[in-house]
Short mmCIF file of C-alpha atoms in Angstrom, two decimals:
data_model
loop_
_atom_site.label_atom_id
_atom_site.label_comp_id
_atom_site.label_asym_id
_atom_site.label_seq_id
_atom_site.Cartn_x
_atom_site.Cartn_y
_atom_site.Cartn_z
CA UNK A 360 13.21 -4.68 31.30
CA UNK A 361 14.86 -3.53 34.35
CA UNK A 362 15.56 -0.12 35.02
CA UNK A 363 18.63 -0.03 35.95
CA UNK A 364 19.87 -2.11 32.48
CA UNK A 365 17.94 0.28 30.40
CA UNK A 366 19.82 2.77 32.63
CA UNK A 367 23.29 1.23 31.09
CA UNK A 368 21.57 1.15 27.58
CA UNK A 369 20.66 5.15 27.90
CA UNK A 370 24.20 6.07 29.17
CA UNK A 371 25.97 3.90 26.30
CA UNK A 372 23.86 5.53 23.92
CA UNK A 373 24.47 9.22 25.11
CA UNK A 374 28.41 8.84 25.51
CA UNK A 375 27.75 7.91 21.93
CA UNK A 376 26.72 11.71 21.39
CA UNK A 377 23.00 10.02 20.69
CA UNK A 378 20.17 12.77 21.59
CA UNK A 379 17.69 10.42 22.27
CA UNK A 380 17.67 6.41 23.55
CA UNK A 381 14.75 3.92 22.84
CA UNK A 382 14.21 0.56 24.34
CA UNK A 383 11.14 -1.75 22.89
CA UNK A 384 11.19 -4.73 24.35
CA UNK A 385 8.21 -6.66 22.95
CA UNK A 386 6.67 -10.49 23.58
CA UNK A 387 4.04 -11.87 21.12
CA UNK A 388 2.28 -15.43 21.40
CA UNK A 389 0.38 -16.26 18.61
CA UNK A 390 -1.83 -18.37 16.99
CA UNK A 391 -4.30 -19.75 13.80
CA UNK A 392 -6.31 -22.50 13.25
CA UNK A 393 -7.49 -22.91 9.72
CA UNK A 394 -10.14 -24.40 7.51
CA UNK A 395 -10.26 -25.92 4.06
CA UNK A 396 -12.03 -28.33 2.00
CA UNK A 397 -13.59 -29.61 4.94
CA UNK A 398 -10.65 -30.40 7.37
CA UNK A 399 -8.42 -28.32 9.09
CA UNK A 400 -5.56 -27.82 6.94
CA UNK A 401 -3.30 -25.05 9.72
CA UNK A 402 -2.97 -25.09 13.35
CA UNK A 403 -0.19 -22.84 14.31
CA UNK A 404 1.36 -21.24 17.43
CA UNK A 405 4.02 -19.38 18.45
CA UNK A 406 5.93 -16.61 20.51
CA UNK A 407 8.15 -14.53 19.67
CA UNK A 408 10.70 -12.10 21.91
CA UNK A 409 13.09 -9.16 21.23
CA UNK A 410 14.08 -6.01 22.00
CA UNK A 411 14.87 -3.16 19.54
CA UNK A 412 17.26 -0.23 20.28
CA UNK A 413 16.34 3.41 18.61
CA UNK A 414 19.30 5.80 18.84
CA UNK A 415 18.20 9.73 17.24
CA UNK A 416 20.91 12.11 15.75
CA UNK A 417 18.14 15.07 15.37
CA UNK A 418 16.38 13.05 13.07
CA UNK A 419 18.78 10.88 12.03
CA UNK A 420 17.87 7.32 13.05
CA UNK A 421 19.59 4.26 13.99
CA UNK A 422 17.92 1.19 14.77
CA UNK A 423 18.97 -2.30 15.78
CA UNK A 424 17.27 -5.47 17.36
CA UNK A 425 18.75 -8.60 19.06
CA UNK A 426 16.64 -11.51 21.25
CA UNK A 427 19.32 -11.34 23.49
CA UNK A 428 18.49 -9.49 26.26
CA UNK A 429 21.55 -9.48 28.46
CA UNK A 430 23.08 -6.36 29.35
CA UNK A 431 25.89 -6.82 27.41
CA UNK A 432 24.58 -8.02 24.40
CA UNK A 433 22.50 -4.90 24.80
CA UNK A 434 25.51 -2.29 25.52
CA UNK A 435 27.09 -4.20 22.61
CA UNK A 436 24.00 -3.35 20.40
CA UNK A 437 24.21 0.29 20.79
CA UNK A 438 28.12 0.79 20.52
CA UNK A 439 27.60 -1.12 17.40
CA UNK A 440 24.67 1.32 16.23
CA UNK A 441 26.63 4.24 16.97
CA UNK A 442 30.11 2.89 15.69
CA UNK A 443 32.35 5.96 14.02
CA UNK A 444 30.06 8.62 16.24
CA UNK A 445 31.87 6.83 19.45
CA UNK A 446 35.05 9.14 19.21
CA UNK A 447 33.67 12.11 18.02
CA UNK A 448 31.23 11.98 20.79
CA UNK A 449 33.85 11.42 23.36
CA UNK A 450 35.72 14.85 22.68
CA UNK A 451 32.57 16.99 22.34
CA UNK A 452 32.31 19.50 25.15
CA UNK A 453 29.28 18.23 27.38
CA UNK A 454 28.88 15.05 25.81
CA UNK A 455 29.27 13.08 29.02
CA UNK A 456 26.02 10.77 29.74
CA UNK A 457 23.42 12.07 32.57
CA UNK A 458 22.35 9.97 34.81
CA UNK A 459 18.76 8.40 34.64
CA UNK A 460 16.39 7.07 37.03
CA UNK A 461 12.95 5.99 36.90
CA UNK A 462 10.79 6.35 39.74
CA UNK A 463 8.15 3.51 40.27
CA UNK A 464 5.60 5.38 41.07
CA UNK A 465 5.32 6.96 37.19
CA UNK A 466 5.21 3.93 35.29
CA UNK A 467 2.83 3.23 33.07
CA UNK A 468 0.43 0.03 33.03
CA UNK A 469 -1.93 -0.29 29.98
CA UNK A 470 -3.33 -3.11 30.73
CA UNK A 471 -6.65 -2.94 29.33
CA UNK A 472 -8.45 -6.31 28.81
CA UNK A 473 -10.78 -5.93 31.16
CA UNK A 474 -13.31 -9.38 30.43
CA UNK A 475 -10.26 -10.34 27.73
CA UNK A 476 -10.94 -13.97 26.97
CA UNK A 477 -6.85 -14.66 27.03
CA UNK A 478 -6.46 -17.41 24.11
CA UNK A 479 -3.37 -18.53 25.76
CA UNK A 480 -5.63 -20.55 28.02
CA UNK A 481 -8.27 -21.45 26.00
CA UNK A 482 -6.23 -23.21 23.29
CA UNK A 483 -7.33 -24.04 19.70
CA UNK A 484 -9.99 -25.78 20.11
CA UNK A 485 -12.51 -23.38 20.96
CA UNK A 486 -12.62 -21.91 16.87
CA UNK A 487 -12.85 -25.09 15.39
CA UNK A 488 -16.99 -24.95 15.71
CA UNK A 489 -16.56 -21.20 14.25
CA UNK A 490 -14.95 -22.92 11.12
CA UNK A 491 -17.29 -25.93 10.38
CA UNK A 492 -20.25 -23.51 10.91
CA UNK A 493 -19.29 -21.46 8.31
CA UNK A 494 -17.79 -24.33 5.70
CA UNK A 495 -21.59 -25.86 6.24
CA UNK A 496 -23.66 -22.60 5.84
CA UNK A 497 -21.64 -21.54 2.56
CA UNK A 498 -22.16 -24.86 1.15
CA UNK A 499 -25.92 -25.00 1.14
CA UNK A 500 -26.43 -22.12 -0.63
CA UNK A 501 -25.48 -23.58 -4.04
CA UNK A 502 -23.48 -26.70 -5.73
CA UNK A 503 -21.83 -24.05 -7.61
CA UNK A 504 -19.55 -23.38 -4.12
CA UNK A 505 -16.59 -25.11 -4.78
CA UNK A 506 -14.51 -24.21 -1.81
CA UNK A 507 -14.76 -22.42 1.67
CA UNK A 508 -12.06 -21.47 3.30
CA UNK A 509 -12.02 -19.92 7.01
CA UNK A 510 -9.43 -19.01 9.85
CA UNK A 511 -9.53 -17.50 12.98
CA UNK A 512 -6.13 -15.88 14.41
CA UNK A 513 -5.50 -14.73 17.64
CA UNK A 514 -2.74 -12.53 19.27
CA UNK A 515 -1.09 -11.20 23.09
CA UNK A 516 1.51 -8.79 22.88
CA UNK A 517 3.15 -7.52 25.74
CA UNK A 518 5.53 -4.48 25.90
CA UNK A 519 7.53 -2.72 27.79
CA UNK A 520 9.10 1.08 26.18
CA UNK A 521 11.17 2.96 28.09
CA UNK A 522 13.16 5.88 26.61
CA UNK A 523 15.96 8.39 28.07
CA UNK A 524 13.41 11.37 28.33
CA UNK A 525 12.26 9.52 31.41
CA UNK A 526 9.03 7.30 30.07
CA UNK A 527 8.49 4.08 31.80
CA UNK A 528 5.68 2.38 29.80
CA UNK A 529 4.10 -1.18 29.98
CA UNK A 530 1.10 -2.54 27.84
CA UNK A 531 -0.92 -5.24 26.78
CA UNK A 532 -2.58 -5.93 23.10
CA UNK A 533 -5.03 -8.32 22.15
CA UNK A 534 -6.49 -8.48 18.29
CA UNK A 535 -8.95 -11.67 17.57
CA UNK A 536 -9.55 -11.64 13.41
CA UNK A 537 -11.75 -13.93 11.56
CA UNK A 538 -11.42 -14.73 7.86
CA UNK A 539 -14.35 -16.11 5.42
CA UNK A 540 -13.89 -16.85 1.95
CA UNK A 541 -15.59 -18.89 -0.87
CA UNK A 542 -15.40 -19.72 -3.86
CA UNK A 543 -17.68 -20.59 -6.46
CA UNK A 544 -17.81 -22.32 -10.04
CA UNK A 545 -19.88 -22.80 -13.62
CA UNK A 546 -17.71 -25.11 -14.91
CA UNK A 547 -15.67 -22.57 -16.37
CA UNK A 548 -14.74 -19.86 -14.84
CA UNK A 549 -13.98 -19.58 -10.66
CA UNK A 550 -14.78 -16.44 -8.22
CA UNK A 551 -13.65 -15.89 -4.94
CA UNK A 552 -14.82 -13.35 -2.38
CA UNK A 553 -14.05 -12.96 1.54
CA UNK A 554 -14.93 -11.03 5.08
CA UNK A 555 -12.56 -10.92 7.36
CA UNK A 556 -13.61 -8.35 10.54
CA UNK A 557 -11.25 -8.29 13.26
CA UNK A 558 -11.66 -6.39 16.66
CA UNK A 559 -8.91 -5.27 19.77
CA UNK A 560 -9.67 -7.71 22.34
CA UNK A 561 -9.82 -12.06 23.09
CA UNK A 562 -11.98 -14.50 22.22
CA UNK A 563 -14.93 -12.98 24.15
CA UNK A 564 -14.88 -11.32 20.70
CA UNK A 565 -15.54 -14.62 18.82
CA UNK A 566 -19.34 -14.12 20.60
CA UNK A 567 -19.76 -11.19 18.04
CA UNK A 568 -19.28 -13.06 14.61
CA UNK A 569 -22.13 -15.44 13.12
CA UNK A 570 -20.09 -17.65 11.27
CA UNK A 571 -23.57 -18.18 9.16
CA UNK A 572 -23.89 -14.39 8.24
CA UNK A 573 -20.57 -14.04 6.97
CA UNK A 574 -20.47 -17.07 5.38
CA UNK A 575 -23.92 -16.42 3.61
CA UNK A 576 -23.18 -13.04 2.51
CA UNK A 577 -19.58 -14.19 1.10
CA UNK A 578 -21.69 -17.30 -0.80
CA UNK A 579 -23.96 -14.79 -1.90
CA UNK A 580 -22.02 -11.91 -3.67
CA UNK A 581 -19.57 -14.73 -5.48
CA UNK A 582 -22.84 -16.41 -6.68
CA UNK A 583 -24.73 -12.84 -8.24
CA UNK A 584 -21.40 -12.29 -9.55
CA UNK A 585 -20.71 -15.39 -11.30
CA UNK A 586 -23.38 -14.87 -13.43
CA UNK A 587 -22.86 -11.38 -14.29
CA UNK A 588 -21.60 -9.85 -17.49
CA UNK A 589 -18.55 -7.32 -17.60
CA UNK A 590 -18.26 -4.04 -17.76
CA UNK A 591 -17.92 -1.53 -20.15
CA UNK A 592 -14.99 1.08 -19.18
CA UNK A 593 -14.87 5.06 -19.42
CA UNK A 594 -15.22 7.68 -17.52
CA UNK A 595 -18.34 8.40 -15.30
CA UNK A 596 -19.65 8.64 -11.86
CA UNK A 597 -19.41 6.22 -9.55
CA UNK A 598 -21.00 5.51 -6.17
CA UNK A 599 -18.75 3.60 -3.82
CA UNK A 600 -20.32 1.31 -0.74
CA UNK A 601 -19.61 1.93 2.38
CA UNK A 602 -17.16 -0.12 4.95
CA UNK A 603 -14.34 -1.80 3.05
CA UNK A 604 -14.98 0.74 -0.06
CA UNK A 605 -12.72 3.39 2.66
CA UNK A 606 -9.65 1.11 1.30
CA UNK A 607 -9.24 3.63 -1.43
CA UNK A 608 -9.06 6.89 0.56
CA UNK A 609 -6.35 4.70 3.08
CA UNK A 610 -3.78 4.23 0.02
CA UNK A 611 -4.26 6.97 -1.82
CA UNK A 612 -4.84 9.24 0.21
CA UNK A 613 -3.87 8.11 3.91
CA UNK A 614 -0.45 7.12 3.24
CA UNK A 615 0.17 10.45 1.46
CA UNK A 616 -0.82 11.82 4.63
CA UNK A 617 1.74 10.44 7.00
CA UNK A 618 5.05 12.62 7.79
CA UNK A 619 6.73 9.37 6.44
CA UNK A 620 5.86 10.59 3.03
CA UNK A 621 5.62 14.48 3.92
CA UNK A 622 9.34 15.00 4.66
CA UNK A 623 10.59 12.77 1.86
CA UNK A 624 8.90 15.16 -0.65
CA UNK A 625 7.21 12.43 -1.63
CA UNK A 626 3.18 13.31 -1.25
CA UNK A 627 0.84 15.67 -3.77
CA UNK A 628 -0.19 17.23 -0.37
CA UNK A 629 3.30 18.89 0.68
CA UNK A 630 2.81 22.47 1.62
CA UNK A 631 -1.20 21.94 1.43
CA UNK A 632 -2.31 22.74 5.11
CA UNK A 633 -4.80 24.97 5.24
CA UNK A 634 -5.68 24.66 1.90
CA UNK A 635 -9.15 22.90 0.53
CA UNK A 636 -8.53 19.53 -1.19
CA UNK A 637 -11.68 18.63 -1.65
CA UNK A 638 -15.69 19.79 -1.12
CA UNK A 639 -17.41 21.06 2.00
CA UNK A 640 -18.93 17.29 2.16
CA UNK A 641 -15.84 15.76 3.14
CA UNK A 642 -14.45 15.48 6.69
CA UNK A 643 -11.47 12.35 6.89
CA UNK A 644 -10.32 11.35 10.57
CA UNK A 645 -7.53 9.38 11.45
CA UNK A 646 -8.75 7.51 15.28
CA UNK A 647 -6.52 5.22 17.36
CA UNK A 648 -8.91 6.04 20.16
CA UNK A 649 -12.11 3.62 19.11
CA UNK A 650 -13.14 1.37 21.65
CA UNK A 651 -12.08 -2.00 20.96
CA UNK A 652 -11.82 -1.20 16.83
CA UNK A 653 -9.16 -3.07 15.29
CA UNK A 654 -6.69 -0.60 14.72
CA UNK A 655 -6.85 1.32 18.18
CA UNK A 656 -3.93 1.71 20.71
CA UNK A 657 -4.15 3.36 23.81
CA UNK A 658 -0.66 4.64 23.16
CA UNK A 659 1.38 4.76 20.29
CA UNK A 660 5.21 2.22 19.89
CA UNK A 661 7.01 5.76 21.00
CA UNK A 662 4.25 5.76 23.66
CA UNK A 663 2.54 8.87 23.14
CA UNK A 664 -1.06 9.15 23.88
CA UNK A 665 -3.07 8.28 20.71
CA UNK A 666 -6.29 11.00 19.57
CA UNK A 667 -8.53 11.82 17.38
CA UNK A 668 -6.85 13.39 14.55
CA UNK A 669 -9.15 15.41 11.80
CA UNK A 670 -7.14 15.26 8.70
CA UNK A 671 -9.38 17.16 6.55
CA UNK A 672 -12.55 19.11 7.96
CA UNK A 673 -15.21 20.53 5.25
CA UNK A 674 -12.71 20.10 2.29
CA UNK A 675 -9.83 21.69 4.41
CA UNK A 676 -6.65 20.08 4.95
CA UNK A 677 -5.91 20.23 8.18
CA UNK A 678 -3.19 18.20 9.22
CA UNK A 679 -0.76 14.97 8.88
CA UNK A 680 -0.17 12.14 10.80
CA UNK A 681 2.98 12.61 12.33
CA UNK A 682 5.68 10.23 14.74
CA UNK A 683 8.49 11.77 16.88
CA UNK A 684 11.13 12.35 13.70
CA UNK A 685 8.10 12.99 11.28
CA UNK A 686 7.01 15.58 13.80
CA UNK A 687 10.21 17.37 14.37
CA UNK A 688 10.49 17.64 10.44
CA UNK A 689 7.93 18.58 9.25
CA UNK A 690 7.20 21.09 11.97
CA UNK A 691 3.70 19.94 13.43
CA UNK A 692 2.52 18.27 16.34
CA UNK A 693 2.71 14.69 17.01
CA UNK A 694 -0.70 12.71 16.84
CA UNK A 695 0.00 9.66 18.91
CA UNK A 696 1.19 7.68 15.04
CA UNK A 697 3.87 6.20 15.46
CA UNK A 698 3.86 2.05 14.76
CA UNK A 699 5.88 -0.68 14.11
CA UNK A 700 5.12 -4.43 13.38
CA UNK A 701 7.56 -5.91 16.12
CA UNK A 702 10.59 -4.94 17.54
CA UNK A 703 12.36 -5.78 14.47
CA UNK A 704 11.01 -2.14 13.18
CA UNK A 705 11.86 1.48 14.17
CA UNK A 706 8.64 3.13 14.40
CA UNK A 707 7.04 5.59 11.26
CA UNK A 708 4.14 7.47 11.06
CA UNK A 709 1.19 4.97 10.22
CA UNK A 710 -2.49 5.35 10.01
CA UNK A 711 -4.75 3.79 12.84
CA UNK A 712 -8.46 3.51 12.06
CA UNK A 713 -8.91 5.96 8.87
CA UNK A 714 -12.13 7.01 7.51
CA UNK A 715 -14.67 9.14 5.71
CA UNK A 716 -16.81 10.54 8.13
CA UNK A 717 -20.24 10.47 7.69
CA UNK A 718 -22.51 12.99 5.80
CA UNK A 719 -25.86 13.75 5.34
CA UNK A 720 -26.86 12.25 2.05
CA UNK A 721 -28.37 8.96 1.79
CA UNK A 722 -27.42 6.40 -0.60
CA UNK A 723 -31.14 6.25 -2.87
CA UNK A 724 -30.22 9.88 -3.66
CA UNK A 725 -26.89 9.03 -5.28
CA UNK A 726 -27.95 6.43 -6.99
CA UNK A 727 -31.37 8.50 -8.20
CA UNK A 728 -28.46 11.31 -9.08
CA UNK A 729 -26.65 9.11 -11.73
CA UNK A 730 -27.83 8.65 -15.62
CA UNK A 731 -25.33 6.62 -16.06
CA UNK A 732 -22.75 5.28 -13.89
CA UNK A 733 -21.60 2.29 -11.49
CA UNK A 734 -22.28 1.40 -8.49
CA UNK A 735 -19.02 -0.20 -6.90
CA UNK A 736 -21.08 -1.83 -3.68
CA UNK A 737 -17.47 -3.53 -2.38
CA UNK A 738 -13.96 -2.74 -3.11
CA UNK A 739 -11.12 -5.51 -3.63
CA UNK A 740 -7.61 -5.08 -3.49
CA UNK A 741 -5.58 -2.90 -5.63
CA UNK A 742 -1.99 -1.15 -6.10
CA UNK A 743 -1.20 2.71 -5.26
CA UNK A 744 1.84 4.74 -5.70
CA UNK A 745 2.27 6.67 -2.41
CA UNK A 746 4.42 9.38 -4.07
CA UNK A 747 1.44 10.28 -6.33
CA UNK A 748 -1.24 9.26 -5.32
CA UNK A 749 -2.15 6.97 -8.79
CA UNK A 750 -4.00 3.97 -7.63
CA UNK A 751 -5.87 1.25 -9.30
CA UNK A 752 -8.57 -1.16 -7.23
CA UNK A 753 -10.41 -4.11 -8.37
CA UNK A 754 -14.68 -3.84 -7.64
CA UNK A 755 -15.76 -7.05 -5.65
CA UNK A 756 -18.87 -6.79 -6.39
CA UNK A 757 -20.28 -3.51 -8.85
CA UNK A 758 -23.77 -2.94 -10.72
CA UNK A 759 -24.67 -1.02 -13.61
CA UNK A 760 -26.84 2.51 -12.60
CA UNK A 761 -29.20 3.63 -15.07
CA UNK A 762 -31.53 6.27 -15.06
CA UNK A 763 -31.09 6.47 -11.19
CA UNK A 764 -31.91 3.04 -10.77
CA UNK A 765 -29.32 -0.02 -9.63
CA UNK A 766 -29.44 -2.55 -12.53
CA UNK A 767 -27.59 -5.35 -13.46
CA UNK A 768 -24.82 -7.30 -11.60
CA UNK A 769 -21.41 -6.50 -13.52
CA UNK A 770 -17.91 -7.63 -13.15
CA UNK A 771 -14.27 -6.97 -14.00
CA UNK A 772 -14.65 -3.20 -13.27
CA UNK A 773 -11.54 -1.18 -11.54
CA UNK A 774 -11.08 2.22 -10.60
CA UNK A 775 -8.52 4.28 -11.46
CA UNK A 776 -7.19 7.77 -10.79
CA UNK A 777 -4.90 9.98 -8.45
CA UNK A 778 -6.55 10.60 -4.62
CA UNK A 779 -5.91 14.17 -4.82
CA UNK A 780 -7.92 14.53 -8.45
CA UNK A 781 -10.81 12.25 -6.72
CA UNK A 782 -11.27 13.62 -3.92
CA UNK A 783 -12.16 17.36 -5.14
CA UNK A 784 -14.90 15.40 -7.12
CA UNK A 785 -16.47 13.37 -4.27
CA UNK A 786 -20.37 15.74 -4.16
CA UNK A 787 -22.03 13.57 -2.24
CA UNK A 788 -21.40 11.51 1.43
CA UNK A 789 -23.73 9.41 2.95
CA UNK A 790 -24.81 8.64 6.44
CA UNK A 791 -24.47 4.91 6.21
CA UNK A 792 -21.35 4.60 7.97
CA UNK A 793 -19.13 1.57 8.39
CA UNK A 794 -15.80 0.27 9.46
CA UNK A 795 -13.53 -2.74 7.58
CA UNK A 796 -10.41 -4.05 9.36
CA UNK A 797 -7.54 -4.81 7.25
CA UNK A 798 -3.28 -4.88 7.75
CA UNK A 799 -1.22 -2.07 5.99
CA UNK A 800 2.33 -2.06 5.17
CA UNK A 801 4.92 0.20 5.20
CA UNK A 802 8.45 0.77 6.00
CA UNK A 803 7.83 0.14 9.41
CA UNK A 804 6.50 -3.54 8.60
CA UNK A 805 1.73 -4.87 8.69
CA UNK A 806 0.46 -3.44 11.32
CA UNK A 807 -3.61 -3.85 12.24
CA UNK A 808 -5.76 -1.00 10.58
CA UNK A 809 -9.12 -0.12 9.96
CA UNK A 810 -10.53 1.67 6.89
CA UNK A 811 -13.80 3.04 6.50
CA UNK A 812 -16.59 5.27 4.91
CA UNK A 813 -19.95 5.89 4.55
CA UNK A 814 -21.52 5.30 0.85
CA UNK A 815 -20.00 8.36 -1.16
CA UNK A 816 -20.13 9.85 -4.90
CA UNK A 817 -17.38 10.24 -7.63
CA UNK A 818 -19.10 12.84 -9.76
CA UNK A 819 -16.37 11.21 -12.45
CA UNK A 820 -13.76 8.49 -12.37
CA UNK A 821 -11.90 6.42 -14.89
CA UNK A 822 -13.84 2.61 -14.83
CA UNK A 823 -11.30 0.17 -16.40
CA UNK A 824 -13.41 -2.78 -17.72
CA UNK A 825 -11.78 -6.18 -19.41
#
């Protein structure tokens, strides 16, 4: 973007009485190769441009996108955002637009690849090996595998956010995700299972995945569960595996979280701060700040620095996630949250790499603390009702616990309950900490996040069975 059109682009906005001008001008190239039944069955590429326009009437917010970036096509954009302010602006006492300048000196470069393995030169070819290595490895485990299925996706964004308090920003974002999944048979019934880990960074990352391990351990779990029986539902503890099983706390309790829900009234933690929500045992952070996790950014799409933000510390709720407009609503400070999908999006208050953190119980003294229970070893998917906080998510792969002791393999078990009921029953978190990547949506489109948790007890929890 050039300064002096974004200069034209501020000044149209403030004769239009706007309090604040946004320019996101954004460039993505990206591209997937995938695998099934033994062939590649997707190769895809493509980039994609635009720049979106973010006018703010206190909070009020207008947004609009074009790919045109001319600077009348641009001028054009915000007259027609601001059309029916226009004349009232014009007669307001002071509303005449300032004039901007940016001084070269205080721009901002985020360019952080460093060794950044740019995909853009490397081309497709280099994943097919990561594909045919895994299709082979599942496939010897057992003629009951029926299908593999893998992918790897790559993506470069560039950006460049510039805003009429002054900020001059440019950065660079590289994610590299693999995907694993297989599928496996008796002759009459079919179970699927996946791992997908994903990292901020190029294909130097690709180094860091064994397509055998994931492959193995996706071949593995859909095999023990084929053959296991289903559960019987009720209430009763549960102990929930680490990594992915930090899904749970990100819908039902994460997006509750966010200002996004906090100043639409629509979160069981409005008017909580400072209160406890849940047991001394349990500390959640929100972290864009992770070296090279999946859902890091140096700087959030409003461009403030991203942090470190401790949403509950010993049971205490602490704070929210917050944006610029989430922010000024709500009346706390902003935590570097704001995110968007693409340019087509004005920016909300999202989560960034959410988790559990870890305890100081270990996960043989859960189990040994349950009579009776279930051990839910890997979440699925699910559904959740931010407003509430009522969820409901599927158990990948779950085993009966009795008399302190993992038992048999079971199936077909979900879990279901409101975050803020669970998490004032959660006694026990563990020390075996891990991190899932995954992509969230919201109002402000998927973006790339990570969920996580060590292993942790439900002292009770409604298990839905078949």
């Amino acid at each position: 973007m050039n300064p002096e059109v974004a200069v034209k682009i501020f000044e149209a906005g403030k004769s239009a009485g706007a309090d604040f001008v946004e320019i996101f001008e954004e460039e993505t190239r990206s591209s997937s190769l995938g695998l099934k039944d033994r062939q590649i069955e997707t190769a895809t590429a493509g980039t994609e441009y635009g720049i979106g326009v973010r006018l703010l009437y206190g909070t009020e917010v207008l947004y609009g996108f074009t790919s045109d970036d001319s600077e009348e096509a641009l001028v054009k954009l915000v007259k027609t955002l601001a059309f029916g302010r226009i004349a009232a602006a014009a007669g307001a006492e002071g509303s005449a637009a300032r004039p901007f300048e940016f001084a070269p000196e205080k721009r901002i470069c985020d360019y952080n690849f460093g060794a950044y393995q740019d995909p853009r030169v490397l081309g497709q070819a280099i994943k097919q090996d990561f594909l045919f290595r895994a299709d082979k490895a599942a496939r010897a485990l057992s003629p009951k595998i029926a299908q593999v299925g893998a992918s790897v996706t790559d993506s470069c964004t560039s950006i460049s956010l510039l805003n009429s308090e002054g900020l001059h920003l440019e950065m660079t974002r590289g994610r590299l995700r693999v995907n694993v999944n297989v599928t496996a048979t008796d002759g009459t019934e079919r179970l699927t299972t996946h791992e997908a880990p994903g990292a901020l960074g190029g294909y130097e990352l690709l180094a860091n995945y064994s397509p055998e391990a994931l492959a193995t351990e996706c071949g593995e779990r859909v095999l023990r569960m084929l053959d296991a029986g289903y559960i019987t539902g009720g209430q009763m503890p549960v102990v929930m595996g680490n990594g992915f099983g930090g899904v749970i706390f990100h819908e039902a309790c994460g997006h509750p979280l966010e200002t996004e829900s906090i100043r639409r009234n629509a979160s069981p933690f409005c008017g909580k701060l400072g209160e406890a929500i849940g047991q001394p045992c349990l500390t959640a952070i929100d972290d864009g700040t992770m070296d090279g996790v999946w859902g890091s950014l140096k700087y959030d799409d409003e461009g403030t620095p991203t942090q470190r933000t401790t949403l509950i510390e010993n049971g205490i709720l602490k704070t929210y996630m917050s944006d610029r407009v989430g922010a000024m609503e709500v009346g706390v400070e902003r935590t570097g949250s704001a995110r968007r999908e693409s340019y087509k999006y004005a920016p909300v208050s999202r989560m960034r790499n959410t988790f559990i953190a870890p305890g100081k119980d270990t996960l043989d003294s859960m189990i040994a603390s349950v009579d009776n229970g279930l051990y839910a070893a890997r979440m699925a998917g699910g559904s959740v009702n931010p407003a509430t906080g009522e969820f409901n998510f599927a158990v990948d792969e779950g085993y009966v616990i009795r008399n302190g002791k993992i038992c048999e393999p079971v199936r077909g078990a979900t879990l279901i309950g409101k975050g803020h009921e669970i998490m004032p029953r959660i006694s026990m978190v563990g020390t075996d900490f891990e991190q899932a990547a995954g992509v969230c949506g919201a109002s402000s489109g998927h973006v790339p996040v990570t969920v996580g948790q060590p292993s942790i007890k439900v002292d009770q929890i409604l298990v839905g069975g078949r």
